[in-house]
Amino acid sequence: MKVSIIGQGYVGLTISIFASSVHDVVGFDTNQTIVDDLNRGVSHIEGVDGALLTQRIAEKHFRATSDPKDVSDSEIVVIAVPTPLSKDRKPDLRFVEAACQTIGRNLTKSALIINESTSFPGTLRNFIKPLIEKYSDHALDHSYAISPERVDPGRQDFNQKNTPRLYAGLTPEASKRTRAFYSSFCDNLVEVSSPEVAEAAKLFENTFRQVNIALVNEFAQITHALGISVHETLEAANTKPYGFMKFTPSAGVGGHCIPVDPTYLATTAEELGIPATFIRHANDVNRSMAKYVVQRIIKDNGGSIKGKKVNIVGVAYKPNVADVRETAAELVIDECRAKGANVTWHDELVKEWNGEKSSSLSGAEISIVITKHDYLTSELIKASAPYVFDSTGRVQGVKGF
Ligand SMILES: NC(=O)c1ccc[n+]([C@@H]2O[C@H](COP(=O)([O-])OP(=O)(O)OC[C@H]3O[C@@H](n4cnc5c(N)ncnc54)[C@H](O)[C@@H]3O)[C@@H](O)[C@H]2O)c1
C-alpha cells in the first residue's frame, strides 16, 4: 500500500521505518532540513538507524518529501505531528490543523486517515474529520481511526513490534483496515470500542506517571526533612510484591508527553465541569522541583549562589537522548540565574541549545546533575566540581535526594 506519514519526528520517522518494511512510505515534513537529511540516509532520531533508513531508500520503500502533492494518491495517511502546549500552557492543535489542511487539500482518492498524535478525547471525531472535510477539494469518502503512539525513544526492550497498540475506527470498516495496516508490522493490537476510549487511555497513561512522579517528588521533600534517605525508603516500600510501583524523584519531568498530555486531560475535565485537582496539583509539584533543588543547593552553599560558577550536567530530558523538549534543566537554569549564579551547562549529546554551546564538564564551583547519560560516569561527575548535587539518585557519595 502507499502510506503517507505526516510529520517525520520521533513518532513519524519511527513508524515510517517499521511500515516501510512492508509498504511504500512517503514521509512528509514541513522542515526541509529534516527532509534533505532523511533522503541522504541521515537519521535525526535515536533508535532510527541511518543504515536501515538508507536501505529502505535504496529499496524505494521510503522517501521523505516537503511537497504536499506527494501524499495525493495515498491509501493510508498517518498523522504524527506535535501537540504541544501554547505559551499560556493550553492545548495547541495548530500543527494538527495544518496536517489536516495538507491531507484535505491534496488527497485525490479516498483513504484511511489514522491519527497517532496525542490529544484529548473527541479530537478524531470532532476536530480532525470535520477539518479534513472542510479543506478537501474533492468529494471523497475517507475513513478515520486513532492509534495512539506509545514509542519510548531510546528504549531497547519495547518497540513498535512488541508494544501492544490500541486502536479504534470511527466505523467498523475503518477499525478493520487499521488492524490490517498495523498487524503488518506490530504483533499485539488491542481494539477498543471508540476512538474516545483510545484517546483517553493514552492521556491517562501519561497522567498516571505524572501524578506518581509528583507524589514521589513531594515524598522526597518529606524524607529529606525527616533526615532519612528517600531511595532507601523507596527500596524498602518496593519489597512489597503487590500494590506498589516504584517511581523515583527528580528535578522535574521533561519530554513531549508527561509535562504536556495531562494538561490535555485536565482541560477536557474542566470543560466538562469536573475539577482536575490531582492533575493540576501534580503539574505544579513537578514544576516547583527546580526551585526546591536550587533552595537545597543555596542552603548547602552558605545561603547564596550569587556570582558562583554553576554547571548543569545533562540537559536532555532523559538519559542517552538529545531531546530537550520541556526539560527540567531549563527551569533549574532559570532559577539559578534568578539567584545570580553564573550558569553554564554540559551535555555532549545536546551540544547546542537555546543559542548556547555545551561547556566543559569540569571547572565550575557547583555541578547540578539533571540527566545522567551513560558517558557521564560517577567518577567524572564527582571530579567535576567541589560541590555536586545529583537529582537523579544515580551518583553515590554526593549531595542529592
Ligand atoms: N516523542 C515521543 O516519545 C512520543 C510518544 C508518544 C506519543 N507522542 C506524540 O506523537 C506526536 C508527535 O510527537 P513527536 O515526538 O514525533 O514530535 P517531533 O517534534 O519529534 O516531530 C514532529 C515533526 O512534525 C513536523 N511537522 C510539524 N508540523 C507539520 C505539518 N503541518 N506537516 C508535516 N510535518 C509537520 C515537524 O517538523 C517535526 O519533524 C505528538 O502528539 C506527541 O505527543 C510522542
PDB file of N, CA and C in Angstrom, residues 129-165:
ATOM      1  N   LYS A 129     -11.706  15.006  11.565  1.00  0.00           N
ATOM      2  CA  LYS A 129     -12.616  14.650  10.446  1.00  0.00           C
ATOM      3  C   LYS A 129     -13.271  15.901   9.844  1.00  0.00           C
ATOM      4  N   PRO A 130     -13.890  16.774  10.658  1.00  0.00           N
ATOM      5  CA  PRO A 130     -14.515  17.958  10.055  1.00  0.00           C
ATOM      6  C   PRO A 130     -13.515  18.858   9.330  1.00  0.00           C
ATOM      7  N   LEU A 131     -12.284  18.957   9.882  1.00  0.00           N
ATOM      8  CA  LEU A 131     -11.298  19.832   9.228  1.00  0.00           C
ATOM      9  C   LEU A 131     -10.860  19.273   7.878  1.00  0.00           C
ATOM     10  N   ILE A 132     -10.612  17.967   7.832  1.00  0.00           N
ATOM     11  CA  ILE A 132     -10.183  17.372   6.555  1.00  0.00           C
ATOM     12  C   ILE A 132     -11.312  17.527   5.530  1.00  0.00           C
ATOM     13  N   GLU A 133     -12.543  17.327   5.986  1.00  0.00           N
ATOM     14  CA  GLU A 133     -13.678  17.500   5.062  1.00  0.00           C
ATOM     15  C   GLU A 133     -13.782  18.958   4.600  1.00  0.00           C
ATOM     16  N   LYS A 134     -13.515  19.873   5.517  1.00  0.00           N
ATOM     17  CA  LYS A 134     -13.592  21.302   5.171  1.00  0.00           C
ATOM     18  C   LYS A 134     -12.560  21.677   4.096  1.00  0.00           C
ATOM     19  N   TYR A 135     -11.328  21.142   4.271  1.00  0.00           N
ATOM     20  CA  TYR A 135     -10.245  21.528   3.355  1.00  0.00           C
ATOM     21  C   TYR A 135     -10.234  20.711   2.067  1.00  0.00           C
ATOM     22  N   SER A 136     -11.022  19.636   2.024  1.00  0.00           N
ATOM     23  CA  SER A 136     -10.966  18.753   0.864  1.00  0.00           C
ATOM     24  C   SER A 136     -11.631  19.392  -0.345  1.00  0.00           C
ATOM     25  N   ASP A 137     -10.892  19.405  -1.457  1.00  0.00           N
ATOM     26  CA  ASP A 137     -11.442  19.966  -2.690  1.00  0.00           C
ATOM     27  C   ASP A 137     -12.218  18.904  -3.460  1.00  0.00           C
ATOM     28  N   HIS A 138     -12.148  17.687  -3.001  1.00  0.00           N
ATOM     29  CA  HIS A 138     -12.758  16.592  -3.760  1.00  0.00           C
ATOM     30  C   HIS A 138     -13.872  15.956  -2.933  1.00  0.00           C
ATOM     31  N   ALA A 139     -14.860  15.408  -3.594  1.00  0.00           N
ATOM     32  CA  ALA A 139     -15.942  14.719  -2.865  1.00  0.00           C
ATOM     33  C   ALA A 139     -15.477  13.302  -2.564  1.00  0.00           C
ATOM     34  N   LEU A 140     -14.704  13.146  -1.509  1.00  0.00           N
ATOM     35  CA  LEU A 140     -14.123  11.842  -1.180  1.00  0.00           C
ATOM     36  C   LEU A 140     -14.715  11.327   0.126  1.00  0.00           C
ATOM     37  N   ASP A 141     -14.698  10.029   0.256  1.00  0.00           N
ATOM     38  CA  ASP A 141     -15.280   9.416   1.442  1.00  0.00           C
ATOM     39  C   ASP A 141     -14.159   8.740   2.243  1.00  0.00           C
ATOM     40  N   HIS A 142     -13.458   9.519   3.058  1.00  0.00           N
ATOM     41  CA  HIS A 142     -12.345   8.971   3.823  1.00  0.00           C
ATOM     42  C   HIS A 142     -12.845   8.178   5.031  1.00  0.00           C
ATOM     43  N   SER A 143     -12.002   7.270   5.502  1.00  0.00           N
ATOM     44  CA  SER A 143     -12.259   6.573   6.768  1.00  0.00           C
ATOM     45  C   SER A 143     -11.300   7.149   7.809  1.00  0.00           C
ATOM     46  N   TYR A 144     -11.700   7.084   9.076  1.00  0.00           N
ATOM     47  CA  TYR A 144     -10.892   7.709  10.138  1.00  0.00           C
ATOM     48  C   TYR A 144     -10.679   6.746  11.302  1.00  0.00           C
ATOM     49  N   ALA A 145      -9.468   6.760  11.845  1.00  0.00           N
ATOM     50  CA  ALA A 145      -9.169   5.911  13.007  1.00  0.00           C
ATOM     51  C   ALA A 145      -8.109   6.586  13.870  1.00  0.00           C
ATOM     52  N   ILE A 146      -7.994   6.078  15.086  1.00  0.00           N
ATOM     53  CA  ILE A 146      -6.967   6.563  16.004  1.00  0.00           C
ATOM     54  C   ILE A 146      -6.130   5.362  16.444  1.00  0.00           C
ATOM     55  N   SER A 147      -4.836   5.583  16.582  1.00  0.00           N
ATOM     56  CA  SER A 147      -3.987   4.569  17.210  1.00  0.00           C
ATOM     57  C   SER A 147      -2.877   5.323  17.933  1.00  0.00           C
ATOM     58  N   PRO A 148      -3.124   5.643  19.214  1.00  0.00           N
ATOM     59  CA  PRO A 148      -2.152   6.484  19.921  1.00  0.00           C
ATOM     60  C   PRO A 148      -0.771   5.834  20.002  1.00  0.00           C
ATOM     61  N   GLU A 149       0.231   6.665  19.893  1.00  0.00           N
ATOM     62  CA  GLU A 149       1.606   6.170  19.865  1.00  0.00           C
ATOM     63  C   GLU A 149       2.129   5.963  21.286  1.00  0.00           C
ATOM     64  N   ARG A 150       2.896   4.875  21.464  1.00  0.00           N
ATOM     65  CA  ARG A 150       3.475   4.608  22.795  1.00  0.00           C
ATOM     66  C   ARG A 150       4.993   4.516  22.748  1.00  0.00           C
ATOM     67  N   VAL A 151       5.605   4.922  21.630  1.00  0.00           N
ATOM     68  CA  VAL A 151       7.054   4.761  21.495  1.00  0.00           C
ATOM     69  C   VAL A 151       7.790   5.478  22.640  1.00  0.00           C
ATOM     70  N   ASP A 152       8.844   4.837  23.131  1.00  0.00           N
ATOM     71  CA  ASP A 152       9.683   5.427  24.175  1.00  0.00           C
ATOM     72  C   ASP A 152      11.079   5.553  23.568  1.00  0.00           C
ATOM     73  N   PRO A 153      11.425   6.734  23.015  1.00  0.00           N
ATOM     74  CA  PRO A 153      12.678   6.861  22.265  1.00  0.00           C
ATOM     75  C   PRO A 153      13.892   6.393  23.064  1.00  0.00           C
ATOM     76  N   GLY A 154      14.735   5.626  22.401  1.00  0.00           N
ATOM     77  CA  GLY A 154      15.959   5.153  23.038  1.00  0.00           C
ATOM     78  C   GLY A 154      15.777   3.825  23.760  1.00  0.00           C
ATOM     79  N   ARG A 155      14.534   3.374  23.924  1.00  0.00           N
ATOM     80  CA  ARG A 155      14.282   2.146  24.670  1.00  0.00           C
ATOM     81  C   ARG A 155      14.588   0.929  23.794  1.00  0.00           C
ATOM     82  N   GLN A 156      15.265  -0.057  24.370  1.00  0.00           N
ATOM     83  CA  GLN A 156      15.674  -1.226  23.586  1.00  0.00           C
ATOM     84  C   GLN A 156      14.669  -2.374  23.690  1.00  0.00           C
ATOM     85  N   ASP A 157      14.074  -2.570  24.893  1.00  0.00           N
ATOM     86  CA  ASP A 157      13.261  -3.782  25.080  1.00  0.00           C
ATOM     87  C   ASP A 157      11.865  -3.710  24.454  1.00  0.00           C
ATOM     88  N   PHE A 158      11.299  -2.488  24.365  1.00  0.00           N
ATOM     89  CA  PHE A 158       9.976  -2.355  23.757  1.00  0.00           C
ATOM     90  C   PHE A 158      10.038  -1.416  22.556  1.00  0.00           C
ATOM     91  N   ASN A 159       9.482  -1.885  21.429  1.00  0.00           N
ATOM     92  CA  ASN A 159       9.481  -1.063  20.212  1.00  0.00           C
ATOM     93  C   ASN A 159       8.125  -1.193  19.508  1.00  0.00           C
ATOM     94  N   GLN A 160       8.053  -0.710  18.278  1.00  0.00           N
ATOM     95  CA  GLN A 160       6.785  -0.749  17.540  1.00  0.00           C
ATOM     96  C   GLN A 160       6.250  -2.170  17.383  1.00  0.00           C
ATOM     97  N   LYS A 161       7.159  -3.134  17.302  1.00  0.00           N
ATOM     98  CA  LYS A 161       6.726  -4.501  17.021  1.00  0.00           C
ATOM     99  C   LYS A 161       6.099  -5.174  18.240  1.00  0.00           C
ATOM    100  N   ASN A 162       6.728  -4.969  19.409  1.00  0.00           N
ATOM    101  CA  ASN A 162       6.262  -5.744  20.566  1.00  0.00           C
ATOM    102  C   ASN A 162       5.500  -4.925  21.612  1.00  0.00           C
ATOM    103  N   THR A 163       5.270  -3.631  21.358  1.00  0.00           N
ATOM    104  CA  THR A 163       4.460  -2.851  22.302  1.00  0.00           C
ATOM    105  C   THR A 163       2.991  -2.957  21.872  1.00  0.00           C
ATOM    106  N   PRO A 164       2.112  -3.415  22.753  1.00  0.00           N
ATOM    107  CA  PRO A 164       0.697  -3.508  22.372  1.00  0.00           C
ATOM    108  C   PRO A 164       0.169  -2.146  21.907  1.00  0.00           C
ATOM    109  N   ARG A 165      -0.624  -2.167  20.852  1.00  0.00           N
ATOM    110  CA  ARG A 165      -1.086  -0.916  20.244  1.00  0.00           C
ATOM    111  C   ARG A 165      -2.612  -0.840  20.311  1.00  0.00           C
TER     112      ARG A 165
END
